[in-house]
Amino acid sequence: MAKIIGPKKIRSYGQQFKATAVKLSHLPGVQVQDVAESLDIHPFMLSRWRKEYREGLIVDNDTPDIETPATASELQRLRQLEKEHARLKEEHELLKKAIRFCSERKQKSTPSSSRTGKDTKSR
């Protein structure tokens, strides 16, 4: 079945947003991909903004200084927590599969449970 393609959603970001995103991506120990993901933009767009920032096309007049050790450590902690959350979700899915497997195996190995009640033998 053909996929219906509608008009593309194009967002316009201001100079201050772009400058803030670029500054966040320049923090030590922070990856471009993590910043892009947290801002819900494509990593290529952030890379392009970084290039434009270097060339002077993006100016950060009103952008507050965000290059503090607290911000960098908070972003690193966030990345660590996201990785741990993903690992725990995977472990949870594996445990659910194991429980399902064991319960199906147990049902197959037990005698028929269709006999219930008192003595079902015919006399």
PDB file of N, CA and C in Angstrom, residues 3 11 38 47 51 57 63 70-71 74 82 92 109:
ATOM      1  N   LYS A   3       2.281   4.908   0.676  1.00  0.00           N
ATOM      2  CA  LYS A   3       2.282   5.790   1.829  1.00  0.00           C
ATOM      3  C   LYS A   3       1.859   7.185   1.374  1.00  0.00           C
ATOM      4  N   ARG A  11      10.312  23.837  10.455  1.00  0.00           N
ATOM      5  CA  ARG A  11      10.385  24.681  11.641  1.00  0.00           C
ATOM      6  C   ARG A  11      11.410  25.774  11.399  1.00  0.00           C
ATOM      7  N   SER A  38      18.406  15.834  22.436  1.00  0.00           N
ATOM      8  CA  SER A  38      17.703  16.490  23.538  1.00  0.00           C
ATOM      9  C   SER A  38      16.918  17.710  23.070  1.00  0.00           C
ATOM     10  N   SER A  47      25.131  20.336  13.190  1.00  0.00           N
ATOM     11  CA  SER A  47      26.468  20.461  12.599  1.00  0.00           C
ATOM     12  C   SER A  47      26.526  21.647  11.646  1.00  0.00           C
ATOM     13  N   LYS A  51      28.869  25.111  11.885  1.00  0.00           N
ATOM     14  CA  LYS A  51      29.660  25.671  10.792  1.00  0.00           C
ATOM     15  C   LYS A  51      29.292  27.135  10.580  1.00  0.00           C
ATOM     16  N   LEU A  57      27.868  33.569  10.759  1.00  0.00           N
ATOM     17  CA  LEU A  57      26.503  33.755  10.264  1.00  0.00           C
ATOM     18  C   LEU A  57      25.477  33.693  11.393  1.00  0.00           C
ATOM     19  N   THR A  63      22.550  35.459  24.080  1.00  0.00           N
ATOM     20  CA  THR A  63      22.665  34.128  24.636  1.00  0.00           C
ATOM     21  C   THR A  63      23.471  34.171  25.933  1.00  0.00           C
ATOM     22  N   ALA A  70      28.882  22.768  35.913  1.00  0.00           N
ATOM     23  CA  ALA A  70      27.639  22.151  36.368  1.00  0.00           C
ATOM     24  C   ALA A  70      26.785  21.708  35.177  1.00  0.00           C
ATOM     25  N   THR A  71      26.741  22.521  34.138  1.00  0.00           N
ATOM     26  CA  THR A  71      25.959  22.171  32.950  1.00  0.00           C
ATOM     27  C   THR A  71      26.554  20.954  32.257  1.00  0.00           C
ATOM     28  N   GLU A  74      25.900  17.892  34.301  1.00  0.00           N
ATOM     29  CA  GLU A  74      24.482  17.529  34.237  1.00  0.00           C
ATOM     30  C   GLU A  74      24.160  16.825  32.923  1.00  0.00           C
ATOM     31  N   GLU A  82      20.167   7.975  30.621  1.00  0.00           N
ATOM     32  CA  GLU A  82      19.454   7.492  29.436  1.00  0.00           C
ATOM     33  C   GLU A  82      19.973   6.118  29.009  1.00  0.00           C
ATOM     34  N   HIS A  92      14.063  -5.758  31.100  1.00  0.00           N
ATOM     35  CA  HIS A  92      12.652  -5.984  31.409  1.00  0.00           C
ATOM     36  C   HIS A  92      11.987  -6.800  30.307  1.00  0.00           C
ATOM     37  N   SER A 109       4.063 -29.337  29.955  1.00  0.00           N
ATOM     38  CA  SER A 109       4.594 -30.485  30.680  1.00  0.00           C
ATOM     39  C   SER A 109       3.645 -31.022  31.748  1.00  0.00           C
TER      40      SER A 109
END
